[in-house]
Amino acid sequence: MKRTFDTEEKIIVENNRISKDGVEWVINPYDEYAIEEGIKLREEFGGEVTVACIGPSEAEKELRTALAMGADKAILVEVDEDELQGDEHTTAQLLASLLKDRPFDIILAGNVSVDNGAGQVAPRVAELLDIPQVTTITHLTVDADQNKATVERDVEGDVEIVEISLPALFTAQQGLNEPRYPSLPGIMKAKKKPLESIQLGDLKLEQQDLAAKTEVVEVFLPPEKKAGRILEGELEDQVKELAHLLHSEAKVI
Amino acid sequence: MYSNVLVLAEVKHGHVRNVTFETIAAARTISADGQITAALFGTDMNGYAEELIYHGADRVVLVPDAALNQYTTDGYRQALLQLIDERQPDAVLLGHTAQGRDLSPRIAARLNSGLISDVIEVKMSEGKPEFIRPIYSGKAFSRKRAKDGDGPLVVTVRPNNIPVLARDVSRQVDVQEIPVEIKDLRTVVREVIQKTSEGVDLSEARVIVAGGRGVKSADGFKPLQELADVLGGAVGASRGACDAGYCDYSLQIGQTGKVVTPDLYIACGISGAIQHLAGMSNSKVIVAINKDPEAEIFKVADYGIVGDLFEVVPLLIDEIKQMVH
């Protein structure tokens, strides 16, 4: 799970970086689908759902929300993002190192984060753990006896039905489920659920394993859009004018 | 500057995908006079190699293995890793498509490489390739560079953003076959259900007609589909329309959902919530049709009509049909 800006937030760039001042944080919406799916699997098959997050200590708030939804345990690998200067490679290294000695049947993640939007970390982790994956899934059926799963995945609007052996990693696409809201008893219980905090030094990684492979040179906003033209007159005439403008001025039809 | 760039080509519905030509153009920018090799996976690839060369590839390698006729992560991963081992490229470029998004992180992780995803512009700055990509779904952008990695740099290129090179049929066609070994596939694709109409995919569509809550029902999307068909485009939707059950989530455009940059975006009955704007406001030309003159969508629109979409859209269909004739 990653914590991200609420999607309603405006983006402000200050000193060549995105300002985090006064921002509302949420669980990355795609990760919310992943958490919900994990809880549904536990409700069907038993077992345990652990939510793992790489982030600052403040991410405890979003982890508690995941626990209030119904996850059993949480792990926060506490990092100072300014100090770490990492990229997707760095995050994947941290997660793979965290997960490789822990037992799991299924890893669920969002297919993309709504902030960085690269969609790299989960498949990178699957590769580092040497397990198969299906990305952008919209339906998951687990056959526990056969130790396999059948999934539907969204492929640019078409649906692929894929069978996969477990353990495996899946990334959630919108439509997978409807994430539940934490209930009041859920919120009360979440306060007592285990939340393990891990420091960088606790993971068996060298500095060179974490060094970013890419760097951001500049962060900038899109050019301000000029106000457009609201057409006027009789509706028929407006439509005629629009078609004409699209053809001869904008040259898009 | 890269001297040896590998591009993984994609074929869909019997054509090389346009994003592949755009990716070759990106490869040319970062390689100058270097070699661009395009790879085609699967049997029955006759005729496609020439198109890749005409659009700027220097050579094409065919990997004619039946196991690659359907994309699987494991199959393509093994084939591409073997090809990289064989050709030793210093950069590997893919389309930022369903396939490229699924495959590229695994390749980068295996090679201990950097991956710059979803690139919309490539340029050289002081002799170094730089890549621009959207963040926060296009609310902002970041300009990125590779650091010294262990493996080749991996890049995915977003469809519809980088101009393709002029098609040049005088280019020398150089095609060779490279066999690979593919084994132990851990996934099996049982079925592919085609849901996209007319084969126009949202991410690659030149024209998108999108509907919001104002469309009022699943039936309300029919005139939008008709307009999209007339324009050779695809239909999209706002979160509001998807949440209301008027259409499938696969059509959703926005910060959750797809981010699109067509030449023409026609927003019908969409109010323009910030999370929707993030997904479409970098479209080249935006038309807004909405009953509410105060709707936020008009602030990003190039042209706006204040009116009922159920009156405007049919009129627009007729008008465009007349223009075409």
PDB file of C-alpha atoms in Angstrom, chain B residues 108-281:
ATOM      1  CA  ALA B 108      14.096  -3.810 -15.636  1.00  0.00           C
ATOM      2  CA  ALA B 109      14.065  -5.636 -12.293  1.00  0.00           C
ATOM      3  CA  ARG B 110      15.810  -8.692 -13.767  1.00  0.00           C
ATOM      4  CA  LEU B 111      18.516  -6.545 -15.401  1.00  0.00           C
ATOM      5  CA  ASN B 112      18.863  -4.333 -12.316  1.00  0.00           C
ATOM      6  CA  SER B 113      17.984  -1.441 -14.616  1.00  0.00           C
ATOM      7  CA  GLY B 114      16.255   1.874 -14.419  1.00  0.00           C
ATOM      8  CA  LEU B 115      12.866   2.138 -16.090  1.00  0.00           C
ATOM      9  CA  ILE B 116      11.302   5.422 -17.147  1.00  0.00           C
ATOM     10  CA  SER B 117       7.608   4.717 -17.738  1.00  0.00           C
ATOM     11  CA  ASP B 118       4.906   6.462 -19.692  1.00  0.00           C
ATOM     12  CA  VAL B 119       7.106   8.912 -21.568  1.00  0.00           C
ATOM     13  CA  ILE B 120       5.383  11.593 -23.667  1.00  0.00           C
ATOM     14  CA  GLU B 121       8.425  13.463 -24.961  1.00  0.00           C
ATOM     15  CA  VAL B 122      12.073  12.623 -25.535  1.00  0.00           C
ATOM     16  CA  LYS B 123      14.826  15.153 -26.090  1.00  0.00           C
ATOM     17  CA  MET B 124      18.552  15.575 -25.931  1.00  0.00           C
ATOM     18  CA  SER B 125      19.897  18.069 -23.430  1.00  0.00           C
ATOM     19  CA  GLU B 126      23.648  18.706 -23.312  1.00  0.00           C
ATOM     20  CA  GLY B 127      24.185  15.380 -25.040  1.00  0.00           C
ATOM     21  CA  LYS B 128      22.059  13.481 -22.553  1.00  0.00           C
ATOM     22  CA  PRO B 129      18.671  11.932 -23.316  1.00  0.00           C
ATOM     23  CA  GLU B 130      15.861  13.329 -21.193  1.00  0.00           C
ATOM     24  CA  PHE B 131      12.387  11.965 -20.839  1.00  0.00           C
ATOM     25  CA  ILE B 132       9.235  13.852 -19.909  1.00  0.00           C
ATOM     26  CA  ARG B 133       6.419  11.961 -18.246  1.00  0.00           C
ATOM     27  CA  PRO B 134       3.181  12.970 -16.564  1.00  0.00           C
ATOM     28  CA  ILE B 135       2.773  12.652 -12.814  1.00  0.00           C
ATOM     29  CA  TYR B 136      -0.459  13.013 -10.858  1.00  0.00           C
ATOM     30  CA  SER B 137      -2.187  11.881 -14.064  1.00  0.00           C
ATOM     31  CA  GLY B 138      -1.053  14.935 -15.959  1.00  0.00           C
ATOM     32  CA  LYS B 139      -1.634  17.535 -13.236  1.00  0.00           C
ATOM     33  CA  ALA B 140       2.161  17.929 -13.408  1.00  0.00           C
ATOM     34  CA  PHE B 141       5.132  16.584 -15.351  1.00  0.00           C
ATOM     35  CA  SER B 142       8.577  15.379 -14.496  1.00  0.00           C
ATOM     36  CA  ARG B 143      11.707  15.447 -16.622  1.00  0.00           C
ATOM     37  CA  LYS B 144      13.841  12.392 -15.937  1.00  0.00           C
ATOM     38  CA  ARG B 145      17.268  11.066 -16.799  1.00  0.00           C
ATOM     39  CA  ALA B 146      18.975   7.743 -16.378  1.00  0.00           C
ATOM     40  CA  LYS B 147      21.670   7.361 -13.777  1.00  0.00           C
ATOM     41  CA  ASP B 148      24.378   4.833 -14.379  1.00  0.00           C
ATOM     42  CA  GLY B 149      22.557   1.545 -14.074  1.00  0.00           C
ATOM     43  CA  ASP B 150      23.911  -1.947 -14.316  1.00  0.00           C
ATOM     44  CA  GLY B 151      21.723  -2.959 -17.216  1.00  0.00           C
ATOM     45  CA  PRO B 152      20.353  -1.109 -20.223  1.00  0.00           C
ATOM     46  CA  LEU B 153      17.872   1.700 -19.604  1.00  0.00           C
ATOM     47  CA  VAL B 154      14.267   0.602 -20.139  1.00  0.00           C
ATOM     48  CA  VAL B 155      11.674   3.113 -21.353  1.00  0.00           C
ATOM     49  CA  THR B 156       7.949   2.885 -22.145  1.00  0.00           C
ATOM     50  CA  VAL B 157       6.385   5.401 -24.526  1.00  0.00           C
ATOM     51  CA  ARG B 158       2.801   6.572 -24.133  1.00  0.00           C
ATOM     52  CA  PRO B 159       0.669   6.238 -27.272  1.00  0.00           C
ATOM     53  CA  ASN B 160      -0.356   9.347 -29.227  1.00  0.00           C
ATOM     54  CA  ASN B 161       2.346  11.757 -28.096  1.00  0.00           C
ATOM     55  CA  ILE B 162       5.550  11.393 -30.096  1.00  0.00           C
ATOM     56  CA  PRO B 163       5.323  12.118 -33.848  1.00  0.00           C
ATOM     57  CA  VAL B 164       6.237   9.154 -36.053  1.00  0.00           C
ATOM     58  CA  LEU B 165       9.064   9.466 -38.586  1.00  0.00           C
ATOM     59  CA  ALA B 166       8.123   9.931 -42.223  1.00  0.00           C
ATOM     60  CA  ARG B 167       7.568   6.565 -43.931  1.00  0.00           C
ATOM     61  CA  ASP B 168      10.468   5.927 -46.279  1.00  0.00           C
ATOM     62  CA  VAL B 169      10.099   2.892 -48.550  1.00  0.00           C
ATOM     63  CA  SER B 170      13.628   3.285 -49.939  1.00  0.00           C
ATOM     64  CA  ARG B 171      15.131   2.034 -46.690  1.00  0.00           C
ATOM     65  CA  GLN B 172      17.098  -1.202 -46.891  1.00  0.00           C
ATOM     66  CA  VAL B 173      15.179  -4.093 -45.364  1.00  0.00           C
ATOM     67  CA  ASP B 174      17.329  -6.160 -43.014  1.00  0.00           C
ATOM     68  CA  VAL B 175      15.503  -8.998 -41.266  1.00  0.00           C
ATOM     69  CA  GLN B 176      16.883 -11.900 -39.334  1.00  0.00           C
ATOM     70  CA  GLU B 177      15.423 -14.632 -37.175  1.00  0.00           C
ATOM     71  CA  ILE B 178      16.594 -15.354 -33.667  1.00  0.00           C
ATOM     72  CA  PRO B 179      15.395 -18.508 -31.942  1.00  0.00           C
ATOM     73  CA  VAL B 180      14.728 -18.432 -28.210  1.00  0.00           C
ATOM     74  CA  GLU B 181      13.919 -21.073 -25.648  1.00  0.00           C
ATOM     75  CA  ILE B 182      10.616 -20.653 -23.831  1.00  0.00           C
ATOM     76  CA  LYS B 183       9.609 -23.007 -21.050  1.00  0.00           C
ATOM     77  CA  ASP B 184       7.615 -23.376 -17.832  1.00  0.00           C
ATOM     78  CA  LEU B 185       4.921 -20.812 -18.457  1.00  0.00           C
ATOM     79  CA  ARG B 186       3.164 -20.199 -15.149  1.00  0.00           C
ATOM     80  CA  THR B 187       0.106 -18.582 -16.684  1.00  0.00           C
ATOM     81  CA  VAL B 188      -2.283 -19.755 -19.399  1.00  0.00           C
ATOM     82  CA  VAL B 189      -4.605 -17.388 -21.244  1.00  0.00           C
ATOM     83  CA  ARG B 190      -7.887 -19.314 -21.518  1.00  0.00           C
ATOM     84  CA  GLU B 191      -9.908 -16.786 -23.439  1.00  0.00           C
ATOM     85  CA  VAL B 192      -9.881 -13.222 -24.719  1.00  0.00           C
ATOM     86  CA  ILE B 193     -13.268 -11.498 -24.760  1.00  0.00           C
ATOM     87  CA  GLN B 194     -13.352  -8.575 -27.183  1.00  0.00           C
ATOM     88  CA  LYS B 195     -15.344  -5.743 -25.672  1.00  0.00           C
ATOM     89  CA  THR B 196     -13.919  -2.736 -27.452  1.00  0.00           C
ATOM     90  CA  SER B 197     -15.993  -1.633 -30.401  1.00  0.00           C
ATOM     91  CA  GLU B 198     -14.490  -1.239 -33.846  1.00  0.00           C
ATOM     92  CA  GLY B 199     -11.113  -2.029 -32.388  1.00  0.00           C
ATOM     93  CA  VAL B 200     -10.478   1.602 -31.424  1.00  0.00           C
ATOM     94  CA  ASP B 201      -8.707   1.606 -28.094  1.00  0.00           C
ATOM     95  CA  LEU B 202      -9.131   4.599 -25.798  1.00  0.00           C
ATOM     96  CA  SER B 203      -5.421   5.107 -25.188  1.00  0.00           C
ATOM     97  CA  GLU B 204      -4.642   5.244 -28.905  1.00  0.00           C
ATOM     98  CA  ALA B 205      -7.839   6.890 -30.183  1.00  0.00           C
ATOM     99  CA  ARG B 206      -7.366  10.125 -32.127  1.00  0.00           C
ATOM    100  CA  VAL B 207     -10.884  11.164 -31.184  1.00  0.00           C
ATOM    101  CA  ILE B 208     -12.722  10.462 -27.939  1.00  0.00           C
ATOM    102  CA  VAL B 209     -16.378  11.198 -27.241  1.00  0.00           C
ATOM    103  CA  ALA B 210     -16.903  10.999 -23.497  1.00  0.00           C
ATOM    104  CA  GLY B 211     -20.090  11.007 -21.461  1.00  0.00           C
ATOM    105  CA  GLY B 212     -20.784  11.965 -17.864  1.00  0.00           C
ATOM    106  CA  ARG B 213     -23.732  11.887 -15.521  1.00  0.00           C
ATOM    107  CA  GLY B 214     -25.591  14.080 -17.999  1.00  0.00           C
ATOM    108  CA  VAL B 215     -25.899  11.063 -20.295  1.00  0.00           C
ATOM    109  CA  LYS B 216     -28.430   9.751 -17.762  1.00  0.00           C
ATOM    110  CA  SER B 217     -28.487   6.057 -18.764  1.00  0.00           C
ATOM    111  CA  ALA B 218     -26.691   3.281 -20.610  1.00  0.00           C
ATOM    112  CA  ASP B 219     -28.963   4.026 -23.579  1.00  0.00           C
ATOM    113  CA  GLY B 220     -27.874   7.640 -23.426  1.00  0.00           C
ATOM    114  CA  PHE B 221     -24.426   6.542 -24.631  1.00  0.00           C
ATOM    115  CA  LYS B 222     -25.852   5.457 -28.015  1.00  0.00           C
ATOM    116  CA  PRO B 223     -25.663   8.879 -29.697  1.00  0.00           C
ATOM    117  CA  LEU B 224     -22.135   9.291 -28.267  1.00  0.00           C
ATOM    118  CA  GLN B 225     -21.116   5.972 -29.789  1.00  0.00           C
ATOM    119  CA  GLU B 226     -22.618   7.063 -33.091  1.00  0.00           C
ATOM    120  CA  LEU B 227     -20.655  10.317 -33.017  1.00  0.00           C
ATOM    121  CA  ALA B 228     -17.490   8.398 -32.162  1.00  0.00           C
ATOM    122  CA  ASP B 229     -18.107   6.017 -35.067  1.00  0.00           C
ATOM    123  CA  VAL B 230     -18.605   8.895 -37.501  1.00  0.00           C
ATOM    124  CA  LEU B 231     -15.300  10.394 -36.339  1.00  0.00           C
ATOM    125  CA  GLY B 232     -13.446   7.061 -36.212  1.00  0.00           C
ATOM    126  CA  GLY B 233     -12.992   7.472 -32.469  1.00  0.00           C
ATOM    127  CA  ALA B 234     -13.734   5.740 -29.207  1.00  0.00           C
ATOM    128  CA  VAL B 235     -16.194   6.334 -26.372  1.00  0.00           C
ATOM    129  CA  GLY B 236     -15.034   7.206 -22.869  1.00  0.00           C
ATOM    130  CA  ALA B 237     -16.763   8.170 -19.648  1.00  0.00           C
ATOM    131  CA  SER B 238     -16.375  10.113 -16.451  1.00  0.00           C
ATOM    132  CA  ARG B 239     -16.278   8.450 -13.071  1.00  0.00           C
ATOM    133  CA  GLY B 240     -19.800   9.722 -12.430  1.00  0.00           C
ATOM    134  CA  ALA B 241     -21.167   7.828 -15.426  1.00  0.00           C
ATOM    135  CA  CYS B 242     -19.299   4.637 -14.434  1.00  0.00           C
ATOM    136  CA  ASP B 243     -20.368   4.854 -10.787  1.00  0.00           C
ATOM    137  CA  ALA B 244     -23.968   5.349 -11.896  1.00  0.00           C
ATOM    138  CA  GLY B 245     -23.684   2.100 -13.876  1.00  0.00           C
ATOM    139  CA  TYR B 246     -24.211   3.669 -17.311  1.00  0.00           C
ATOM    140  CA  CYS B 247     -21.059   2.046 -18.661  1.00  0.00           C
ATOM    141  CA  ASP B 248     -18.142  -0.222 -17.908  1.00  0.00           C
ATOM    142  CA  TYR B 249     -15.265   0.956 -15.701  1.00  0.00           C
ATOM    143  CA  SER B 250     -12.876   0.133 -18.533  1.00  0.00           C
ATOM    144  CA  LEU B 251     -14.142   3.328 -20.206  1.00  0.00           C
ATOM    145  CA  GLN B 252     -13.371   5.589 -17.253  1.00  0.00           C
ATOM    146  CA  ILE B 253     -11.113   8.553 -17.926  1.00  0.00           C
ATOM    147  CA  GLY B 254      -9.534  10.404 -15.013  1.00  0.00           C
ATOM    148  CA  GLN B 255      -6.963  10.169 -12.274  1.00  0.00           C
ATOM    149  CA  THR B 256      -8.492   6.824 -11.394  1.00  0.00           C
ATOM    150  CA  GLY B 257      -9.052   5.312 -14.817  1.00  0.00           C
ATOM    151  CA  LYS B 258      -7.332   6.082 -18.064  1.00  0.00           C
ATOM    152  CA  VAL B 259      -5.299   9.145 -18.937  1.00  0.00           C
ATOM    153  CA  VAL B 260      -5.818  10.104 -22.554  1.00  0.00           C
ATOM    154  CA  THR B 261      -4.384  12.661 -24.972  1.00  0.00           C
ATOM    155  CA  PRO B 262      -6.388  12.433 -28.204  1.00  0.00           C
ATOM    156  CA  ASP B 263      -6.374  15.090 -30.930  1.00  0.00           C
ATOM    157  CA  LEU B 264     -10.037  15.770 -30.194  1.00  0.00           C
ATOM    158  CA  TYR B 265     -11.911  15.210 -26.933  1.00  0.00           C
ATOM    159  CA  ILE B 266     -15.646  15.852 -26.901  1.00  0.00           C
ATOM    160  CA  ALA B 267     -17.017  15.973 -23.345  1.00  0.00           C
ATOM    161  CA  CYS B 268     -20.779  15.463 -23.236  1.00  0.00           C
ATOM    162  CA  GLY B 269     -22.656  16.080 -20.006  1.00  0.00           C
ATOM    163  CA  ILE B 270     -19.418  16.043 -17.996  1.00  0.00           C
ATOM    164  CA  SER B 271     -19.154  18.637 -15.244  1.00  0.00           C
ATOM    165  CA  GLY B 272     -15.360  18.504 -15.072  1.00  0.00           C
ATOM    166  CA  ALA B 273     -14.322  17.335 -11.613  1.00  0.00           C
ATOM    167  CA  ILE B 274     -10.606  17.874 -11.025  1.00  0.00           C
ATOM    168  CA  GLN B 275      -9.963  14.135 -11.062  1.00  0.00           C
ATOM    169  CA  HIS B 276     -11.587  13.854 -14.510  1.00  0.00           C
ATOM    170  CA  LEU B 277      -9.694  16.887 -15.825  1.00  0.00           C
ATOM    171  CA  ALA B 278      -6.433  15.214 -14.812  1.00  0.00           C
ATOM    172  CA  GLY B 279      -7.198  12.401 -17.232  1.00  0.00           C
ATOM    173  CA  MET B 280      -8.043  14.455 -20.310  1.00  0.00           C
ATOM    174  CA  SER B 281      -6.974  18.097 -20.066  1.00  0.00           C
TER     175      SER B 281
END
